[in-house]
Structures are given as C-alpha cells and as structure tokens.
Amino acid sequence: MCGIVGYIGTKPAREIVIKGLKRLEYRGYDSAGLAIVNGETKIFKCKGRVADLEEMVNQTDFNGTIGMGHTRWATHGEPNELNAHPQVSHKGNFVVVHNGIIENYALIKKHLQTRGIQFNSQTDTEVLANLIEHLYLEGDLTAEQAISLALNRVEGAYGLVIICTKETDRLFAARKGSPLVIGVGEGENFIASDATPIVEHTQRVIYLKDDDIAIVKRDELILKNIRPGRREPEVKQVDLKIGEIDKEGFAHFMLKEINEQPRAIHDTFRGRVLPDHSGIMLGGLHSVLETISQSERIIIVACGTSWHAGLLGEYLFEEYTRIPVEVEYASEFRYRDPIIRKGDIVIAISQSGETADTLAAVKLAKEKGAIVLGICNVVGSSIPRETNAGVYTHAGPEIGVASTKAFTTQVTVLAMMAFEIGFLKGIISSEKYKMLIDELVSIPQKIEKALKMNDQVFELATKYQQTRNALYLGRGFLFPVALEGALKLKEISYIHAEGYPAAEMKHGPIALIDENMPVVVVATKDDTYEKIISNIQEIKARKGNVIAIVTEGDELIKRMADFVLEVPETLPAFSAILAVIPLQLLSYHIAVLRGCNVDQPRNLAKSVTVE
Ligand code: G6P
C-alpha cells in the first residue's frame, strides 16, 4: 500500500529517492518522508505528496549517498507529519520505513511503555523501530541480529528498509507479505516496493521472499532468512522500459492507459494465438489444462475491478466450457470456511498480484487442496509465485489508481482460457473456435475506433459533470460493464453511482429515477437487446436521462435515448471490452472537469496490500 525506495551508492541519494517515490506514489500519497545519511542521519517528513516533500528538502543542502524514502497510505494513525515515515526509535538508533501492518503492535507497545519507552506517533512502525532498538541495546546485539530477532516477534505483514545510525555503511531490507525488490547496480544498490523506480538505473533485480532479510551495502549484498540460514540471491532481469512508466504526453496516466488498450490487448494474445487462428496456446496453463477441462467447478476470487472481470469470467466459462463457476470477493472467501472439493479450480485475478485479500484467498485455497491459477499483470509478484499455474496479462505497468487496461486484458485472458478449454472439451467446434479467435484478433482495431469518440464523450461529460448520482444498467455480459462503469465514476470523481442488472431496476432503483437522474444503459446488440429496450422505455416513462452505449448504426435506441455513444459491432464474448471504453473515458473527463486528482483519487491506493 505504501511505497518504499532505498539507495546506497556513490551518487546523491536525495534525488534518486525522491524520483523513485514519485514513481511509487500510486501506492499511497497521504504523507511522505525521507532519511539521508551523511555522517548524521537527517529526516524530512510532511503531510501530503512527494512534491511537497521535495519542496521541503530543496530548502536545505543536506545530501548524502545513502537514503531511503516512503510515500504513505495511512493504516494506523491519521495522515500527518508525526505519523509519516521514516519512524525513528526512542534513542535514535534505528530509522524505519514500512509497508504493511504489524498486527500485534499494541501488545508490544504496552510492553515497551512499561520499560519507559515513549512514543510520538500512533503508528505500528514506530513500535517496530523501538522493539528493534530495545533488543539491540538490551542484548548488546548487532543491528542485523536485533532486526532478525524483532521480526521473529512480530505478526503481520511488512516490507521494510531500515537504517541503523551506528552502522551506516548498509541498509537493511526485509519482507513478509509486502513486496520488496532489490536493484543490483555497479557500486550501488537500490531497494523499492516494485521495480518501477529501479529500472532506470538497472535491469538486474532480486525479488525478496517472505522472511528474507537483506544486508545491502554499496558493493555487497547478503541475503539471509530471519531464521538462521543464508540464501543465494537469484538475480533476475526485468523487462520494463522507462517509457512504459512515463505519461508519454498524456495529461494523466489513466488517459494514457485507456489509450494503450489496443496495444495492451494485442500483447495479451500475441504469441498465444496460432498464426492461422486455428488455436490458442496459453503456455502457463499447459501443465493443468487437462485437469481444468475435467474439473466440475471453478471459483474465481478477486477484488475491485478484477472482481468485475471475474464476473465476466463466470459468463465466459459457463457459456464456452459448461463448467459451473462461482465468483467470490477474496475478502469474503478467505474468512469463511469455503467448501473446496477435490479437483476444484480456484482462479485468482489481480492486476498487481499483491492484493492482500486475494493473496490470502490463494493461500487458503491451496491449503484446502484446490488447483490454484493466477491471472496477474505484474510479473514476479506474490500471487503468481504462490499459484500452481497461470497467465500473465502483459498489459504493462498500470499506474493510474482506477484500473482500465488491466480490466480489458484480464477479460481477454479469461476469454482465451474459456475458448481453449471449450475446444479441448469439444464444446466449441473448430469452425467456431476459429471464428472466436478471428474476432479476438480484431479487437485492438475496434478499440482504436471506439477511442475516436473521445470528443463526443467529453461533450457528454461537460453536460453531466455536476450530477450527484448516476445509475448504470446492463444485462448478461454487459451487467459487469455497468458495475465497472459505476465504479470508475465513484473512484475518481466522487459521484455516487450504482451498477445494476437492468431487470433488477424494477426492484428498487426505479424509485430513484426522475428528470435529474442520468441512467447509463449499456445496450450493445446481443441476446438481451430486446429486453433492454423495454428497460429504456421504463426509464423514459419516468423522465430519466438515458445515456446509451450502443452498437454502431443502432437507430432504434438513438430515437429513444438522450445521448448515444456507439461502439463497433462484436461478438457477445467481447462486448464488455468494447462497451467499457466510453465508460472509462466518461469517468475520466467528468473527474478532470470537476478538478479531481484522476491518477491519485482520495483515500484509494493502487495496490491494497493490507486486508
Ligand atoms: C484497488 C485498486 C483497484 C483494483 C483493486 C484490486 O482497490 O484501486 O483499481 O481493482 O485494488 O487490485 P488488484 O491489483 O488485485 O487487481
């Protein structure tokens, strides 16, 4: 949830750390802080964004070649300067930046208070800093020993970078549950919550594993476990280009990512579709394909937008593979005692691969004997490393907090899985298989076309920017699109919006409809088209404003609706991918017109690594 950057080398650390924090700001942005070592260790912290921190440090000349920083998404204690990281221990020996939650912090704090230790903040991190210091002083230990001992006593999740002010030739990094990556350079090393701040310096990275502790010096890197033992670092090459994490001329990451969808979807199926379109081969599923096709039940677990993709997965799998599917919020699944039978398949969908609830659901499903698959975007993240098999979406880094290309690429993967399994099971004929693949391959071009309606969507956004509520309706494959459209509007423009299956409108939401209520109806042509026409009439009869997403050339709905946005014709399996494009653009433009921070909406974070 929070972003961490550490640097040790020969260059000025301040600039490297601040630049890195800016890249990680999508992870949290309610306060920021920095520690720089140069003889003494100086700390700078403020409420607000990394830019505020930068302004603050620019007023001093203090710099050094070792530093670490943090951008926070508050869990314990309100976002203010005192609660911002780094947190320092009572006597100043340890300086800590932390992502995650120390669950037994209250107990430890009570114990430390009885030993006369006073606390300045409300954070669990300050408790950890003090626990380390307490063990260090009391046991006359080295910093490394004290950190290991302390980490054996805490429960919860952490990604940590620690400076010991008495051993300033090194940084300590440790991980449990919260991701941490080390970038290996020449005479310098980097630490960060993900690879994005690192790739402009080095492509060689080490992903820390749970219970790892790394001692990171300029020229040396030692990897140990918090329980006795040392492990050989496994250096990997990250395939991430710097251009992929810049806005490339777009006003916001979200707009860039909306526009990237043709390319992203192409990357999702590239190399997986046979050149003559006669088949799909998802290499990551090769070993389990037969097992999936024989399974009697699939459970999809996810959160947020990924859960909406999961709903589409249900429709796709049931239609093309005839395997019954249940879609669960990961947070609900993990805290029940879910019934998992032998041969059940659990599919976890997660852009980041780090969402705490989804990761916990994966671990639970594994314990219960399910075959667990992942559909993730971030390569090397925790979920793909926990699962038995899986498929990467290859959407490229998604920085905007509101998910866009992650969603459409997840749906693309789910469609490919459903087709490949359906064909294997003999439910889809080879003609139909080819026809579905032909259509899949044409989707990027169709999205390009849909994106051309940007000006029209902008015009619509200017009309509805002041609205306080909105209703989104859809049926079948278009119901999850209604949910996703409503979520996009809520997330970034703070307008109350609800998504509903269109026919359910009569059981409640219809009471809300009057001349002030915009109703977005996702009504592209599929099997439910006739039915949704009746729903539009019901809305118009109550003077509601209908904004309809329709298939190109639909004259009927044009006559009934107040505003139509046309998307190219496609097969029902892909209708969600096209219909969601105008809804992403609509929420984007409304949010910009309302002066909202589109890429970093209030209270949200890109990667929710706390439960
Ligand atoms: C957060 C993000 C959403 C995302 C959800 C699940 O709430 O703001 O955009 O859909 O987490 O994230 P995941 O990385 O698991 O897909």
GROMACS .gro file of C-alpha atoms and ligand atoms in nm, residues 303-306 349-353 355 358 401-403 410 491 605-606 608, ligand 1:
model
   35
  303CYS     CA    1  -1.124  -0.763  -0.552
  304GLY     CA    2  -1.239  -0.437  -0.711
  305THR     CA    3  -1.220  -0.413  -1.086
  306SER     CA    4  -1.059  -0.756  -1.105
  349ILE     CA    5  -0.741  -1.238  -1.067
  350SER     CA    6  -0.524  -0.945  -0.965
  351GLN     CA    7  -0.357  -0.668  -1.161
  352SER     CA    8  -0.089  -0.608  -0.901
  353GLY     CA    9  -0.056  -0.968  -0.787
  355THR     CA   10  -0.372  -0.756  -0.310
  358THR     CA   11  -0.662  -1.214  -0.290
  401VAL     CA   12  -0.532   0.404  -0.950
  402ALA     CA   13  -0.853   0.345  -1.146
  403SER     CA   14  -0.793   0.026  -1.336
  410GLN     CA   15  -0.799  -0.974  -1.777
  491GLU     CA   16  -1.349   0.617  -0.770
  605ALA     CA   17  -0.447   0.315  -0.344
  606LYS     CA   18  -0.340   0.116  -0.643
  608VAL     CA   19  -0.409  -0.277  -0.139
  612G6P     C1   20  -0.757  -0.137  -0.557
  612G6P     C2   21  -0.745  -0.059  -0.687
  612G6P     C3   22  -0.843  -0.114  -0.789
  612G6P     C4   23  -0.820  -0.263  -0.809
  612G6P     C5   24  -0.827  -0.339  -0.676
  612G6P     C6   25  -0.780  -0.482  -0.691
  612G6P     O1   26  -0.880  -0.110  -0.500
  612G6P     O2   27  -0.770   0.077  -0.665
  612G6P     O3   28  -0.824  -0.047  -0.912
  612G6P     O4   29  -0.916  -0.313  -0.896
  612G6P     O5   30  -0.741  -0.277  -0.580
  612G6P     O6   31  -0.645  -0.481  -0.725
  612G6P     P1   32  -0.568  -0.597  -0.800
  612G6P     O7   33  -0.427  -0.547  -0.811
  612G6P     O8   34  -0.579  -0.717  -0.711
  612G6P     O9   35  -0.634  -0.618  -0.930
   0.00000   0.00000   0.00000
